mmCIF file of C-alpha atoms and ligand atoms in Angstrom:
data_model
loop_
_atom_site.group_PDB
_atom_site.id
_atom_site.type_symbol
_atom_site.label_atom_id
_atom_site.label_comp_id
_atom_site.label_asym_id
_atom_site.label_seq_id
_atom_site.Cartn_x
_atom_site.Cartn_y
_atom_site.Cartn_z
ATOM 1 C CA UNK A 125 81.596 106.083 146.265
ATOM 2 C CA UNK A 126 79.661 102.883 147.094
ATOM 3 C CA UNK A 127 78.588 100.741 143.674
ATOM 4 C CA UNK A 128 74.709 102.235 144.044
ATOM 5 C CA UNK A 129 75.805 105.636 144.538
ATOM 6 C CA UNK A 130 78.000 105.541 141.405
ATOM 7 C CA UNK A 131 75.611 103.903 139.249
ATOM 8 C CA UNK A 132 73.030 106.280 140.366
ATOM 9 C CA UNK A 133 75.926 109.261 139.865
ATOM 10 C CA UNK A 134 76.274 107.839 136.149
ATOM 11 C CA UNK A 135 72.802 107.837 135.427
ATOM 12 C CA UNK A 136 72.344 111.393 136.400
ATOM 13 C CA UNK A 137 75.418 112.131 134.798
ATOM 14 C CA UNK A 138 74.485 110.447 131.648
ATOM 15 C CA UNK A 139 71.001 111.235 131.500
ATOM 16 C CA UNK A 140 71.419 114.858 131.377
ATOM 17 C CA UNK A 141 69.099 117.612 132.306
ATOM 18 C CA UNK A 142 66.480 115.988 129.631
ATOM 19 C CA UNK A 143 67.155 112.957 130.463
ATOM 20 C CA UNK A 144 66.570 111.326 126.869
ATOM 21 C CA UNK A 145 70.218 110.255 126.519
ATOM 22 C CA UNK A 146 70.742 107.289 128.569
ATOM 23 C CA UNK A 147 74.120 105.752 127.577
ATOM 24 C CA UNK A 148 75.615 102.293 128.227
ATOM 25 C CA UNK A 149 78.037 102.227 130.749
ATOM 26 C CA UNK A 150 81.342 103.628 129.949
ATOM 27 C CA UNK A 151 82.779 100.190 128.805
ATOM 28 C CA UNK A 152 80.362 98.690 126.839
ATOM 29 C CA UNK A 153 79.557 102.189 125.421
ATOM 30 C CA UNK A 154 79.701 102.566 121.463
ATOM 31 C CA UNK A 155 81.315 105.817 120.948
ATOM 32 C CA UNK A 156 81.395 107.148 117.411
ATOM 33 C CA UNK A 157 84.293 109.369 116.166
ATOM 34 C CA UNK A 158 82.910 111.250 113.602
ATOM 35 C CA UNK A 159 85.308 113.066 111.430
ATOM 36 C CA UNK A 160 88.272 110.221 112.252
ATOM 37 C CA UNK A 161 89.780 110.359 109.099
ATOM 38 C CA UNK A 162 90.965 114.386 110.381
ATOM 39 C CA UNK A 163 93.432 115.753 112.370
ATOM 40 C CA UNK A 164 91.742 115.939 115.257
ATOM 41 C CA UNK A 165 89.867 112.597 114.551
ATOM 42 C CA UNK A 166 92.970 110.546 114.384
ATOM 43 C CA UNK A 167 94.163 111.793 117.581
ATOM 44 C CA UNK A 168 90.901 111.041 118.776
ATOM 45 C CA UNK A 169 91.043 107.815 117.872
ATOM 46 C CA UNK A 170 94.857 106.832 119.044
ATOM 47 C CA UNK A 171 93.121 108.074 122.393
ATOM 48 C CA UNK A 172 90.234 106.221 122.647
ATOM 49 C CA UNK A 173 92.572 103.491 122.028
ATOM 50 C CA UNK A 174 95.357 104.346 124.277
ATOM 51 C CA UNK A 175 92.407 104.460 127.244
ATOM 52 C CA UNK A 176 90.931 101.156 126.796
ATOM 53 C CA UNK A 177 88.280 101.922 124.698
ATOM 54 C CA UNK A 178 86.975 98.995 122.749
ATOM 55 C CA UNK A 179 83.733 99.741 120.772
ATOM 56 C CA UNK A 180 84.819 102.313 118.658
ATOM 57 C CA UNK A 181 83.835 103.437 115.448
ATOM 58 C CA UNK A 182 84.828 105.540 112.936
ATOM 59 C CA UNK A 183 82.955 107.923 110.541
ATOM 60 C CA UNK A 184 83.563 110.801 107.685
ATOM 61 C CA UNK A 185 82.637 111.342 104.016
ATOM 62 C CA UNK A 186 81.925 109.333 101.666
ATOM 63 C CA UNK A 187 85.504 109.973 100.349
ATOM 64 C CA UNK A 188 86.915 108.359 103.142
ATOM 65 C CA UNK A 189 84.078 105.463 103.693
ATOM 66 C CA UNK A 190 85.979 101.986 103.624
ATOM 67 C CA UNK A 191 89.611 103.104 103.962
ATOM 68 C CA UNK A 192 91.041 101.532 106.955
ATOM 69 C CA UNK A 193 92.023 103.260 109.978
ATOM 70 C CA UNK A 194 93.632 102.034 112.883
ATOM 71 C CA UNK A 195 92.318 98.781 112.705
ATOM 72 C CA UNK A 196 89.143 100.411 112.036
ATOM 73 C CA UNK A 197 87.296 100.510 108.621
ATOM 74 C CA UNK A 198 85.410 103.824 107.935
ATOM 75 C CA UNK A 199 82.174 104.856 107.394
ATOM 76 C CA UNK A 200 80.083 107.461 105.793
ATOM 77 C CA UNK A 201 78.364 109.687 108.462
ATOM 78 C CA UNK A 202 75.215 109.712 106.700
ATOM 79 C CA UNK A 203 71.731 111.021 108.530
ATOM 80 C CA UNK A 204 71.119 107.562 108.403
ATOM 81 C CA UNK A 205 73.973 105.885 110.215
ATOM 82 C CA UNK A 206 74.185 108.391 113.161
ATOM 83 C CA UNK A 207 70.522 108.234 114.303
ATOM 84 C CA UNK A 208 70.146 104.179 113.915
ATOM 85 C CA UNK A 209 70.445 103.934 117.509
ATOM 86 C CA UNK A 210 73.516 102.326 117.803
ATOM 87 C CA UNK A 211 75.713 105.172 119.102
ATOM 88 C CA UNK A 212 76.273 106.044 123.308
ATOM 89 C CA UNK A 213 78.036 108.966 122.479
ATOM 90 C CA UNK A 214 79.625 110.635 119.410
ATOM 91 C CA UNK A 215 83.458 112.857 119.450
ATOM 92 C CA UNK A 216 82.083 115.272 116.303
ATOM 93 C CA UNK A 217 85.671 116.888 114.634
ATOM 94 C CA UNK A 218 83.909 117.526 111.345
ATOM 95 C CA UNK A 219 83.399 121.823 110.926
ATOM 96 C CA UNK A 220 80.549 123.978 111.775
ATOM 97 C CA UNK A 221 78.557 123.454 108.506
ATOM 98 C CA UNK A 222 78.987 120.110 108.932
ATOM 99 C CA UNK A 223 78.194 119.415 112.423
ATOM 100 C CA UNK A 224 75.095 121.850 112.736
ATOM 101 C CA UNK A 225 73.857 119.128 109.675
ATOM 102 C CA UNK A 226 75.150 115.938 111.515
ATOM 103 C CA UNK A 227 74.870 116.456 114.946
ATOM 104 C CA UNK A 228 70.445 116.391 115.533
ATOM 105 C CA UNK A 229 70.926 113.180 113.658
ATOM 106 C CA UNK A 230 73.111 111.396 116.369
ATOM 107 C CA UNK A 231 70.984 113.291 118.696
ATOM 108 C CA UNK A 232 67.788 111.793 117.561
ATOM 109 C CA UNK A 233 69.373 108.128 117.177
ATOM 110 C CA UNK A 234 69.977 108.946 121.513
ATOM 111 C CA UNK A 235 73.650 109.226 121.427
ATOM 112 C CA UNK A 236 75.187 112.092 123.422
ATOM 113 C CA UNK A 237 77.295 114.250 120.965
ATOM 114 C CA UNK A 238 80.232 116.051 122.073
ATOM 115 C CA UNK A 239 81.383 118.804 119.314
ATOM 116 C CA UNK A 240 84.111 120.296 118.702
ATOM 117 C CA UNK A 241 83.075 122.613 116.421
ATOM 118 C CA UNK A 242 82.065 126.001 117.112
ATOM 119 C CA UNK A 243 78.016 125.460 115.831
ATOM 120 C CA UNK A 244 76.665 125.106 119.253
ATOM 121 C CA UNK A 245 79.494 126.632 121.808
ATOM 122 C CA UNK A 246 77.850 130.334 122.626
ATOM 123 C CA UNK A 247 73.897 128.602 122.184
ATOM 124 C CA UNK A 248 72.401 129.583 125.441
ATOM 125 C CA UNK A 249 71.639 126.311 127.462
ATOM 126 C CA UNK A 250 74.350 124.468 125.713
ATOM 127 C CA UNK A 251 77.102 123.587 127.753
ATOM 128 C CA UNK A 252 80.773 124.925 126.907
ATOM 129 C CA UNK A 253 82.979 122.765 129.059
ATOM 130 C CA UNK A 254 86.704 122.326 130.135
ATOM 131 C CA UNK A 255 86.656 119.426 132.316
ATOM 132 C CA UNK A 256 89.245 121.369 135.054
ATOM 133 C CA UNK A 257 87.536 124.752 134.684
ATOM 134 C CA UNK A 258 83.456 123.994 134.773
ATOM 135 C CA UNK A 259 83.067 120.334 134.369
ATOM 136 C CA UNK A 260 79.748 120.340 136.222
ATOM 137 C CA UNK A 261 78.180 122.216 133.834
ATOM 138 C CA UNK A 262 78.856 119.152 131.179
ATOM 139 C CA UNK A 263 76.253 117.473 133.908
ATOM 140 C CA UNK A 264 73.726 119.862 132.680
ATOM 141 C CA UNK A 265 73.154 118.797 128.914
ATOM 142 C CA UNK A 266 70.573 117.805 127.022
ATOM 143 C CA UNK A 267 72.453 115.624 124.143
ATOM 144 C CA UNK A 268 74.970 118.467 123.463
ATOM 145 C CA UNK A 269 78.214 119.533 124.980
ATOM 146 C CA UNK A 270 80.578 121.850 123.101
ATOM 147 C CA UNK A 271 83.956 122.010 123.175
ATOM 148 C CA UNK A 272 85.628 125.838 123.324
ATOM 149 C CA UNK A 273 88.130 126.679 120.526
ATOM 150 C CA UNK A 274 91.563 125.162 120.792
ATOM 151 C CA UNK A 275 93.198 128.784 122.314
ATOM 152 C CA UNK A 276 90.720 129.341 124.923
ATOM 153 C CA UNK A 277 90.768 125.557 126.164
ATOM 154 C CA UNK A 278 94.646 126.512 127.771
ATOM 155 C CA UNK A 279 94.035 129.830 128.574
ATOM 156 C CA UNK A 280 90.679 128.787 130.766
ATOM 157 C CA UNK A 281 92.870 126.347 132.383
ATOM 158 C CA UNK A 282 95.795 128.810 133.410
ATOM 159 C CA UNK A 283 92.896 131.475 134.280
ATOM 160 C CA UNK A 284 90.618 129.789 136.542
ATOM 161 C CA UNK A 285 93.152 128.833 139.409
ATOM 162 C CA UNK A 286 93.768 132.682 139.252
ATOM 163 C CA UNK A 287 90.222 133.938 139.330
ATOM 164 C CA UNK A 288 89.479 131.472 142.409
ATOM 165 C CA UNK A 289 92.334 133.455 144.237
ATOM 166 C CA UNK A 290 92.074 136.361 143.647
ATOM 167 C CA UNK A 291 89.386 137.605 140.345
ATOM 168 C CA UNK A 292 90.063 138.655 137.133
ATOM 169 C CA UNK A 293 89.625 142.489 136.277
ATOM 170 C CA UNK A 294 91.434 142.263 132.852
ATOM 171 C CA UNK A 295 92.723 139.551 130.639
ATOM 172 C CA UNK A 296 95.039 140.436 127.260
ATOM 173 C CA UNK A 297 96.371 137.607 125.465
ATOM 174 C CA UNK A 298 98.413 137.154 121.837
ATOM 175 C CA UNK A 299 98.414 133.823 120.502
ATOM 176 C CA UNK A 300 101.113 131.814 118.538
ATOM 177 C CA UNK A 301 98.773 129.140 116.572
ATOM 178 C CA UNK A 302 100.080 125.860 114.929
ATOM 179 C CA UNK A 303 98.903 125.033 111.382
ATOM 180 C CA UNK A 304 97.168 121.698 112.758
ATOM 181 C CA UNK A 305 94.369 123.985 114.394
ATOM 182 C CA UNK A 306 93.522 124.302 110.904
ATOM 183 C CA UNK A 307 93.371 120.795 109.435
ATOM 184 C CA UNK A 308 95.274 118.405 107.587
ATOM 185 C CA UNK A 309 94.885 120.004 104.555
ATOM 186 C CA UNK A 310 96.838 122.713 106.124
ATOM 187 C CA UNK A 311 99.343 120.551 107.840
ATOM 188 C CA UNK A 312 100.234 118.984 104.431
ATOM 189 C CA UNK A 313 100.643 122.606 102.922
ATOM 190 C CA UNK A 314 103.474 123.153 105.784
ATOM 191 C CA UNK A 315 104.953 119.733 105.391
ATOM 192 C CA UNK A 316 105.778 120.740 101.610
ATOM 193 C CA UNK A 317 106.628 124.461 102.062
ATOM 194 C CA UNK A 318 110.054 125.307 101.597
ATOM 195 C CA UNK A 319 110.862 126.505 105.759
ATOM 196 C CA UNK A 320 112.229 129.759 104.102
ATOM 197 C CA UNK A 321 108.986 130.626 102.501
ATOM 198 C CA UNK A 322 107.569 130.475 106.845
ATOM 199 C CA UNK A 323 105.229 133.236 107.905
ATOM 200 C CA UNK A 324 103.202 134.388 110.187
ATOM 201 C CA UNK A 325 99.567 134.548 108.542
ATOM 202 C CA UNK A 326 96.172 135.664 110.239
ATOM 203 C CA UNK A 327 93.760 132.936 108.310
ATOM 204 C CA UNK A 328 90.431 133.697 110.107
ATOM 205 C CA UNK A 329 87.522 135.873 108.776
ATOM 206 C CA UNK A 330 87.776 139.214 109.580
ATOM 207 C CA UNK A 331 84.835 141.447 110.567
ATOM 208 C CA UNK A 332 86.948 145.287 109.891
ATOM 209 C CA UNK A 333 88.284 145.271 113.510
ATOM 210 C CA UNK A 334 88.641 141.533 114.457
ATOM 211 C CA UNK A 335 89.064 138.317 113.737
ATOM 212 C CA UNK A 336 86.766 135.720 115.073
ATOM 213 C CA UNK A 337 89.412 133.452 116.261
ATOM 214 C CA UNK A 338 89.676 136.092 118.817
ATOM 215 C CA UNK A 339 85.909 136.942 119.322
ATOM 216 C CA UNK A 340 85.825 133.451 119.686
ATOM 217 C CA UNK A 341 88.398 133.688 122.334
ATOM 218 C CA UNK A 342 86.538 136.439 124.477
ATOM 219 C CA UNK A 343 83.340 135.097 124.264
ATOM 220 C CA UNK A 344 84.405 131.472 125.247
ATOM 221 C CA UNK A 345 86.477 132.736 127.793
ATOM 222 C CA UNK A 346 83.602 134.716 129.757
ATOM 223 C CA UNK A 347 81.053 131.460 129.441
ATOM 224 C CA UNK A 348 83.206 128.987 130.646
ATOM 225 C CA UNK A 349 84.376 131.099 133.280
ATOM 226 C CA UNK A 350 80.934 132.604 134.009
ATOM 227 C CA UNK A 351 82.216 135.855 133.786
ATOM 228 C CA UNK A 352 79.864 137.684 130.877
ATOM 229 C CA UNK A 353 81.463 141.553 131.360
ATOM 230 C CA UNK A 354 85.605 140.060 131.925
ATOM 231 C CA UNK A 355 87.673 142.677 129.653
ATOM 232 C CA UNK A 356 89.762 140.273 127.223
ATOM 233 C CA UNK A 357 91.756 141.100 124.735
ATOM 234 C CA UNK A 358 93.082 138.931 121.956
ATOM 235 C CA UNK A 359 95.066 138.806 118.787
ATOM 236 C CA UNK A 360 95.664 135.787 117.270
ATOM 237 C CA UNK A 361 98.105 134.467 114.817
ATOM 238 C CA UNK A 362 99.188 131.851 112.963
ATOM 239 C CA UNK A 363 102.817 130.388 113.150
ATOM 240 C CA UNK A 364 104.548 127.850 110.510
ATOM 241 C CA UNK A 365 104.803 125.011 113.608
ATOM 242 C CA UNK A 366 102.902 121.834 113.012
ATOM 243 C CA UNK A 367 101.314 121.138 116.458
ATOM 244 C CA UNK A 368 100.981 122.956 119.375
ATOM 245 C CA UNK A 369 99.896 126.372 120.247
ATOM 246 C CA UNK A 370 101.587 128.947 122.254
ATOM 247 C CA UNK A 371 99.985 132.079 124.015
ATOM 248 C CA UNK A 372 101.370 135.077 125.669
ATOM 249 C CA UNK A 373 98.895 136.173 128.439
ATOM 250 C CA UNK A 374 98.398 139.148 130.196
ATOM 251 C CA UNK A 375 96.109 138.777 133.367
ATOM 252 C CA UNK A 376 95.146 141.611 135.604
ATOM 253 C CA UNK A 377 93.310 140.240 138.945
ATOM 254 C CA UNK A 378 90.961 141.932 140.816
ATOM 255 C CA UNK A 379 92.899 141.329 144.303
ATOM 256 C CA UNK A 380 96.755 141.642 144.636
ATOM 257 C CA UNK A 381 98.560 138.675 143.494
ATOM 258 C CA UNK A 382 102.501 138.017 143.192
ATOM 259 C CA UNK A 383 104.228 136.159 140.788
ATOM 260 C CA UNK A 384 105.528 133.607 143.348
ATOM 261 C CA UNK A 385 101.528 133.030 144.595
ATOM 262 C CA UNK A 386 100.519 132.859 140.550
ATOM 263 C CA UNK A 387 103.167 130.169 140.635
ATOM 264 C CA UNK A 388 102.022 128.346 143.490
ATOM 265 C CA UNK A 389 98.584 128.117 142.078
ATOM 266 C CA UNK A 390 99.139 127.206 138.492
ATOM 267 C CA UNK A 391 102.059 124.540 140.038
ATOM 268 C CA UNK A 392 98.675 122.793 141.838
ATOM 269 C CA UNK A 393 95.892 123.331 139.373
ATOM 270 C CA UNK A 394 94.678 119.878 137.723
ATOM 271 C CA UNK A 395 96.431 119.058 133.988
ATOM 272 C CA UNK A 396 98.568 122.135 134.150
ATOM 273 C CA UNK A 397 102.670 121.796 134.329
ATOM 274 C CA UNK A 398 104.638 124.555 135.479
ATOM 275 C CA UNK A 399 107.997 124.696 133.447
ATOM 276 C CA UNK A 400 111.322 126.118 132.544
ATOM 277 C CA UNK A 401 110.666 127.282 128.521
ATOM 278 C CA UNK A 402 108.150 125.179 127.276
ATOM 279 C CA UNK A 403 107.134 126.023 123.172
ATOM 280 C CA UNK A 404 104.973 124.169 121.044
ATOM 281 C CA UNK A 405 107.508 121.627 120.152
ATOM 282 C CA UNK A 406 107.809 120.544 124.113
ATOM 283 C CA UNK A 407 104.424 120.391 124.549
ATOM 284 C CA UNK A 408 103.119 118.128 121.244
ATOM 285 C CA UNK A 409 102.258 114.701 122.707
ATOM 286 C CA UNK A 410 101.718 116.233 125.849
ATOM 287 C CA UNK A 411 98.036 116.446 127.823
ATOM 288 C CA UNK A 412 99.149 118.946 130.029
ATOM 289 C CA UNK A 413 99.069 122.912 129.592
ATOM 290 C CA UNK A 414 102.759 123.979 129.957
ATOM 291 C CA UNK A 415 103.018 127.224 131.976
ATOM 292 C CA UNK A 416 106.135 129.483 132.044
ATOM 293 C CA UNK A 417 107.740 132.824 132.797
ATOM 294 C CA UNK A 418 105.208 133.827 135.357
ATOM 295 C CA UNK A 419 106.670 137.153 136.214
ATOM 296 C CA UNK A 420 104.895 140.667 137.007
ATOM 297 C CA UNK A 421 103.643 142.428 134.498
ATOM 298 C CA UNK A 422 105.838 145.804 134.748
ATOM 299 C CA UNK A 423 103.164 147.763 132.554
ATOM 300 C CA UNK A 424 100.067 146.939 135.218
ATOM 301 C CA UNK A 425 99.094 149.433 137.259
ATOM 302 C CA UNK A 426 97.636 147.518 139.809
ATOM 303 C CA UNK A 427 98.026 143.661 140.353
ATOM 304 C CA UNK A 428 99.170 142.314 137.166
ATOM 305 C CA UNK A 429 100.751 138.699 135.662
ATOM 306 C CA UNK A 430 102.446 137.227 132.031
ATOM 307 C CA UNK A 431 102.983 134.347 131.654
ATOM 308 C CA UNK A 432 103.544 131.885 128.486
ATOM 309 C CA UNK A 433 101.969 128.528 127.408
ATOM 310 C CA UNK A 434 101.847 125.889 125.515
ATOM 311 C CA UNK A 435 99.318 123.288 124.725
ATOM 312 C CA UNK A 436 99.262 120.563 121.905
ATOM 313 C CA UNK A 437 96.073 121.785 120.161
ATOM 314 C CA UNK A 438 95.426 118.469 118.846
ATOM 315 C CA UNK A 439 95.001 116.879 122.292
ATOM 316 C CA UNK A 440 94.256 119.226 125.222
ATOM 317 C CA UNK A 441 93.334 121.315 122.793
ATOM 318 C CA UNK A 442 90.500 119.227 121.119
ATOM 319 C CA UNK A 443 90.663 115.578 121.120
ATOM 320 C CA UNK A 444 91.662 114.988 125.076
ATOM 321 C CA UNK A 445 89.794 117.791 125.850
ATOM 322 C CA UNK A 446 86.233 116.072 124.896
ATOM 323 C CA UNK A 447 87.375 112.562 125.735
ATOM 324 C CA UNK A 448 87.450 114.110 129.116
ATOM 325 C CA UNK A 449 83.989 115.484 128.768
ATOM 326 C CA UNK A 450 82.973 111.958 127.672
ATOM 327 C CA UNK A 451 84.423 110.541 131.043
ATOM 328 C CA UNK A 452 82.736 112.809 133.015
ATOM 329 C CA UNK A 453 79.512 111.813 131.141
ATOM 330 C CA UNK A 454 80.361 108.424 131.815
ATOM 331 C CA UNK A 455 81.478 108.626 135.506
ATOM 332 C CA UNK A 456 84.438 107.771 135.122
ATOM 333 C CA UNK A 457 86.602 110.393 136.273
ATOM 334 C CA UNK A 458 85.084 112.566 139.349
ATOM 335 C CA UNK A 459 83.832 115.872 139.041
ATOM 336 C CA UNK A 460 85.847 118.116 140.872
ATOM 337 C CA UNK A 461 85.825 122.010 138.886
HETATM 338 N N1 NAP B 516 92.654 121.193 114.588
HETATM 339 C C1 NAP B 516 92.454 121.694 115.809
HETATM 340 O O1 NAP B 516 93.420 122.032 116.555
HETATM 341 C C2 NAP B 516 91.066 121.889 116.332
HETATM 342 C C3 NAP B 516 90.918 122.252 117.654
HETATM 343 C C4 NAP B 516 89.636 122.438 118.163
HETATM 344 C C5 NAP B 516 88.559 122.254 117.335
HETATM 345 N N2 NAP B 516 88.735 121.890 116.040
HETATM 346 C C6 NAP B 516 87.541 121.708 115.208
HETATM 347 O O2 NAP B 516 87.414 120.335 114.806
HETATM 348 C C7 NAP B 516 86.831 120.280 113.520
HETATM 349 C C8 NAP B 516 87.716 119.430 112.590
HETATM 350 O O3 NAP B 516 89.022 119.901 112.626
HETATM 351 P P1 NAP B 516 90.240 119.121 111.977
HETATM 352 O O4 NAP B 516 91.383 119.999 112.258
HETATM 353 O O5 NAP B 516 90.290 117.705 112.416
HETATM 354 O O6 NAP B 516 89.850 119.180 110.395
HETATM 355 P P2 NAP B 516 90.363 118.268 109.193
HETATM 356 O O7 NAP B 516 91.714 117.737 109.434
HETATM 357 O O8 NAP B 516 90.117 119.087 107.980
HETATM 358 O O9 NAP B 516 89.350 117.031 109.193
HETATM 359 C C9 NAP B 516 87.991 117.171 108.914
HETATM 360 C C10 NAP B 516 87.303 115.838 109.143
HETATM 361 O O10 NAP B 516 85.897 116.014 109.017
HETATM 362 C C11 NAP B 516 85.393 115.108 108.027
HETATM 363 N N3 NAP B 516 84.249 115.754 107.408
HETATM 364 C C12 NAP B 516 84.216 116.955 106.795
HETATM 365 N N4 NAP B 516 82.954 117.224 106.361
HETATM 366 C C13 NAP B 516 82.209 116.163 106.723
HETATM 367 C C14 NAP B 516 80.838 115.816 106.546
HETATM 368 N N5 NAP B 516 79.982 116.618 105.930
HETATM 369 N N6 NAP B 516 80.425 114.634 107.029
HETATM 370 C C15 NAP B 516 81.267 113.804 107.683
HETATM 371 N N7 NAP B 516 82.567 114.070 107.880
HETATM 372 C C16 NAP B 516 83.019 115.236 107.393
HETATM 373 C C17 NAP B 516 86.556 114.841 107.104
HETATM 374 O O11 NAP B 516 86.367 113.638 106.423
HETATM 375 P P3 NAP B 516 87.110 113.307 105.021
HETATM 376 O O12 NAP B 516 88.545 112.970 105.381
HETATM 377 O O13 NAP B 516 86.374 112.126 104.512
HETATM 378 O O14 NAP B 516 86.991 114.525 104.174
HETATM 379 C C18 NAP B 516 87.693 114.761 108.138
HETATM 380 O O15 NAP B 516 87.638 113.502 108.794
HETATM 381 C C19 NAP B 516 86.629 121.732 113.087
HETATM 382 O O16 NAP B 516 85.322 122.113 113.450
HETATM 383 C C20 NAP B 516 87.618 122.489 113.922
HETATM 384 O O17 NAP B 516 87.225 123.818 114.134
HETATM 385 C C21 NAP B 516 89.959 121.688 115.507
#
C-alpha cells in the first residue's frame, strides 16, 4: 500500500460509516482504557503496553481514581472526562449497566468506543466483530464496535474456516468457563477457596430453559457469522480454573468434511494453533485459540466434527480481541476476514 493509499485507507477506516469519529493516527492516538483497574482492564493495559502504545490512559470509579497502575495513575470515568474531547478511542471493560451509561459520553467527546460488554452487541447496525472472522464489518461503525462474549470469540474463530469450506448445518457446543470471565471479585473468591470445596457452578441468569451465557452464545454466533437461522446449541458452565476457557464443540457442515480436511483448515486459519491437549492452563498467556482432538463425530448422521479448545478469556477472549479491533480501526493491521 503506497503512503496516500494508506492514509486514505485509515481515514475511511477511522471515520466510519458516519464519519464523525476521526481519530489521530494510530501512534499519536489517546486511547482510554476504561474499566483498567478490572480483570480485563489490566490485561488491557499490559497490552497496550506490550504493543508500543504510548498515550494511554486509564479510567474506573471513583474507588479506584488516583491509585496507580502500571505507571499509570487512575481516573474517575465521569460523563465529564470521557466526552472532553481528548480521547481517539476508548477499550470499555466496565459491565452492561455501566457501559450503556458511559459509552454516548465518549461517543459525544468523538472517541471511537470499543465495548466489551454485552449493551450494544445484538443492536442492529452495531457492529459485532472478531477481527479473523468479519473484521470488515468493524469498517462499518458509527462510534461503536462490540465485542462478542468471551465463549463465542473462540468458537467463531474455529467455525468460520469450516463454514468457508464446506457450511454449517448444525453447531452444539458445552463450555468449560474460567472464573476470570467473571471478574476479579470472582477470581479472588477462587484464590481463597479451599481447592476441595471446587465445583462446577452455572452463575448466569436463567430464563426457565436457558441461560443467557448461552443465548448469548447462539445469537453472537449467527451475527458474526451472518448466519441468522444456524441451529446452535449451548450449555455453559463454570469451572474452578482461574483463566482460560475450554469448549467442547460439535459442528455439523452442510457439505462432507473429514477430520484430516477440518485439520488442515483450522492448522491455516489466522490466530488459531492446532495442538496435542491443550486446556485452559496451556493456553493462559496465549493469543492464539488452541484447537485439539479434531476427530469425527461418531453420533452425526451426516458430515459431522468435535473438536476441543482453549482460549485465555482474558486476552483473545476480551482484551486482545478489541485491541485488534482498534488496529483495524487504526490501519494498522490489514483487513483480511
Ligand atoms: N472477564 C472476561 O473474561 C470478560 C470477557 C469478555 C467480556 N467481559 C466483559 O468486560 C466487562 C468487565 O469485565 P471484568 O471481568 O474486567 O470485570 P471486573 O474485574 O469486575 O472489573 C470491572 C471494572 O469496571 C470498573 N467499573 C465498574 N463500574 C464502573 C462504572 N460505573 N464506571 C467506571 N468504571 C466502572 C471497575 O472499576 P473499580 O475497580 O473502580 O470498581 C473495574 O475496573 C464486563 O462487561 C464483562 O462482561 C469480560
Amino acid at each position: 500500500m503506497t503512503t496516500s493509499s494508506a492514509t486514505s485507507a485509515r481515514e475511511g477506516v477511522a471515520s466510519g460509516a458516519g464519519g464523525r469519529h476521526n481519530p489521530r493516527v494510530e501512534r499519536d492516538s489517546v486511547i482510554g482504557v476504561v474499566g483498567a483497574t478490572g480483570a480485563v482492564g489490566q490485561v488491557a493495559l499490559g497490552l497496550l503496553r506490550e504493543r508500543g502504545y504510548r498515550n494511554v490512559r486509564a479510567f474506573a470509579t471513583a474507588r479506584s481514581a488516583g491509585t496507580e497502575l502500571n505507571g499509570l495513575t487512575v481516573e474517575e470515568a465521569t460523563p465529564d472526562a470521557l466526552s472532553a474531547g481528548d480521547l481517539d478511542l476508548c477499550l470499555f471493560s466496565i459491565g452492561t449497566a455501566a457501559s450503556r451509561e458511559l459509552v454516548p459520553h465518549a461517543i459525544r467527546g468523538g472517541a471511537i468506543a470499543v465495548d466489551k460488554s454485552s449493551a450494544y452487541r445484538l443492536q442492529d447496525g452495531i457492529p459485532l466483530v472478531v477481527p479473523e472472522v468479519n473484521g470488515k464489518r468493524a469498517l462499518e461503525h458509527d462510534g461503536i464496535v462490540a465485542n462478542p462474549n468471551c465463549s463465542t470469540i473462540p468458537l467463531t474463530c474455529v467455525l468460520k474456516p469450516l463454514r468457508d469450506a464446506a457450511g454449517l448445518a448444525r453447531v452444539r457446543v458445552s463450555t468449560y468457563q474460567a472464573a476470570s470471565g467473571a471478574g476479579s471479585e470472582r477470581m479472588e473468591r477462587l484464590r481463597a477457596q479451599d481447592p476441595a470445596e471446587g465445583d462446577l457452578e452455572m452463575d448466569w441468569e436463567f430464563d426457565g430453559e436457558e441461560f443467557d451465557e448461552e443465548a448469548k452464545v447462539r445469537a453472537e454466533t449467527r451475527k458474526i457469522l451472518e448466519l441468522p437461522a444456524l441451529p446452535v446449541s449451548a450449555t455453559c458452565v463454570r469451572v474452578p480454573v482461574l483463566v482460560g476457557h475450554a469448549e467442547s464443540v460439535w459442528i455439523e457442515t452442510a457439505e462432507p468434511l473429514s477430520p484430516e480436511q477440518a485439520r488442515r483448515l483450522l492448522a491455516a486459519a489466522p490466530d488459531v494453533r492446532v495442538e496435542d491437549f491443550p486446556t485452559p492452563r496451556t493456553a493462559a498467556g496465549e493469543d492464539d485459540v488452541l484447537v485439539s482432538r479434531i476427530r469425527a463425530d461418531r453420533a452425526a448422521e451426516g458430515s459431522g466434527i468435535v473438536l476441543f479448545l482453549a482460549c485465555d478469556n482474558l486476552r483473545k477472549g476480551a482484551a486482545l480481541n478489541a485491541i485488534q479491533i482498534a488496529e483495524l480501526l487504526f490501519a494498522r493491521r490489514p483487513v483480511t476476514a
